[in-house]
């Protein structure tokens, strides 16, 4: 069963052709790692999947639902797709619990105590149950990103998109976030992760996608990508970051 | 007695002026805050809607027009067209529209100063535009809005003295009447300055406190 089906997607920013006919698929429960040089279009692709950016042509299906600009459909779709940002984007005026329950209460109309229970469970999954009453500014970057992941998990999404979830973190905090993501992947969550953490990719990814100048020039399981990349660009890129 | 040349009747007259100033300000600024909240939110809409354009036109127009002109047009202007308006109604309307435009700008700026990431995180959860404003953006934006909004309010309280041009006997006009009777301009204007200070200073204290607390 395909969870994500991206078909020949094109995207421009003005004159700039950012995505040049991207197609990629993820099966339910798979973890994909998307990598490539800065400016190659990784974030843009991810943002198109939940329509934070519009696309010019092509189609995107999430669990067989077409991603469309129709606002009511889009809200339903987004509630089913988690998005974890590079800079966490927690809500600073809400407690950790408030951050994790907001979507449940506002979007899913979950009653207060039920939302609280779900949120505490999600926070437990990321190892931060005891921080429920704290505020985002009282947490380290790694903890904040784990809260952001809990905020996604709590919505019980079909898939979670991660845009460089660890690249804003101090090196010693990266491990705890990757650990949580690995757990999620093992529990069968479908994930598409933009990341240059090659250790994580090797251990966790089912598929890797190498994006170059707006084109998907290489894809395959980590074993192939690391051992014998087909293209010169991919080989050089991997050498440079390993 | 303390006020020298001022009789009890003079003091009562000034007191009435004070009450009329307060009445004008409370009603006019109150309505203006509501107008400002509505038009500010409409104008902050990132999509080019008709309501956004109307809000923009309203805000830009009334910020560009002197308050005194609004008083004159609102009262004499309307009367000259043959309509009957109450003096109080006219000056309240003028102050409301004027305050609304400035507060509208404050509200819009406040909303726009909340980072894009907050919008993206909210809509990615499936939240609607209105819910995002209500639960995520406005609670953060209000903190940013309070100091400039109080600045606007203080400016309007002082500007309300211009309502005297249409014969609304607010504090300053009441003072001029008392001066004509008593020939004590310094004493009377000094008293009036004190009264404005007593009204406005707590507002600026409030602004500072809220700024620190939020
Ligand atoms: N909102 C935008 N408006 C105009 N151009 C944009 C916008 N967003 C991205 N771009 C441009 O599109 C190209 C792809 O950007 P994108 O952010 O997708 O790259 P990326 O692969 O995520 O890079 P990075 O590793 O630096 O995050 C870049 O040239 C970027 O400058
Ligand atoms: Mg990026």
Coordinates of C-alpha atoms and ligand atoms in Angstrom, one line a residue, chain A residues 11-14 16-19 34-47 53 86 163-164 167 194 196 211 214, chain B residues 116, ligand 1:
Chain A
X11 CA 7.5 23.9 -8.8
X12 CA 8.8 27.4 -9.6
X13 CA 9.5 30.4 -7.4
X14 CA 9.1 33.1 -10.0
X16 CA 13.5 29.8 -10.5
X17 CA 12.6 26.2 -11.4
X18 CA 13.0 24.5 -8.0
X19 CA 11.4 21.1 -8.5
X34 CA 15.9 12.8 1.5
X35 CA 19.3 14.4 1.1
X36 CA 21.2 16.7 -1.2
X37 CA 23.0 20.0 -1.4
X38 CA 21.6 23.3 0.0
X39 CA 19.2 24.8 -2.4
X40 CA 18.5 21.5 -4.2
X41 CA 14.8 21.7 -3.2
X42 CA 14.5 19.3 -0.3
X43 CA 12.4 21.6 2.0
X44 CA 10.3 22.8 -0.9
X45 CA 9.4 19.2 -1.8
X46 CA 8.5 18.4 1.8
X47 CA 6.4 21.6 2.0
X53 CA 3.7 25.4 -0.9
X86 CA 14.1 22.6 11.7
X163 CA 12.7 19.0 7.7
X164 CA 16.3 18.8 9.0
X167 CA 20.4 20.7 12.1
X194 CA 15.3 15.5 5.2
X196 CA 22.3 14.6 6.4
X211 CA 18.0 15.4 -4.8
X214 CA 15.6 20.0 -8.4
Chain B
X116 CA 5.8 32.6 9.9
Ligands
LIG1 N1 9.6 31.1 -0.6 C1 10.5 31.2 -1.5 N2 10.6 32.1 -2.5 C2 11.6 32.2 -3.4 N3 12.5 31.2 -3.5 C3 12.5 30.2 -2.6 C4 11.6 30.1 -1.6 N4 11.8 29.0 -0.8 C5 12.9 28.5 -1.4 N5 13.4 29.2 -2.4 C6 14.5 28.8 -3.3 O1 14.3 27.5 -3.8 C7 15.4 26.8 -3.9 C8 15.2 25.5 -3.1 O2 15.1 25.8 -1.7 P1 14.9 24.7 -0.6 O3 14.7 25.5 0.7 O4 13.8 23.8 -1.0 O5 16.3 24.0 -0.6 P2 16.8 23.0 0.4 O6 17.3 21.8 -0.4 O7 15.9 22.7 1.5 O8 18.1 23.7 1.0 P3 18.7 23.7 2.5 O9 19.6 22.5 2.6 O10 19.5 25.0 2.5 O11 17.6 23.8 3.4 C9 16.5 27.7 -3.3 O12 17.2 28.3 -4.4 C10 15.8 28.7 -2.5 O13 16.5 29.9 -2.5

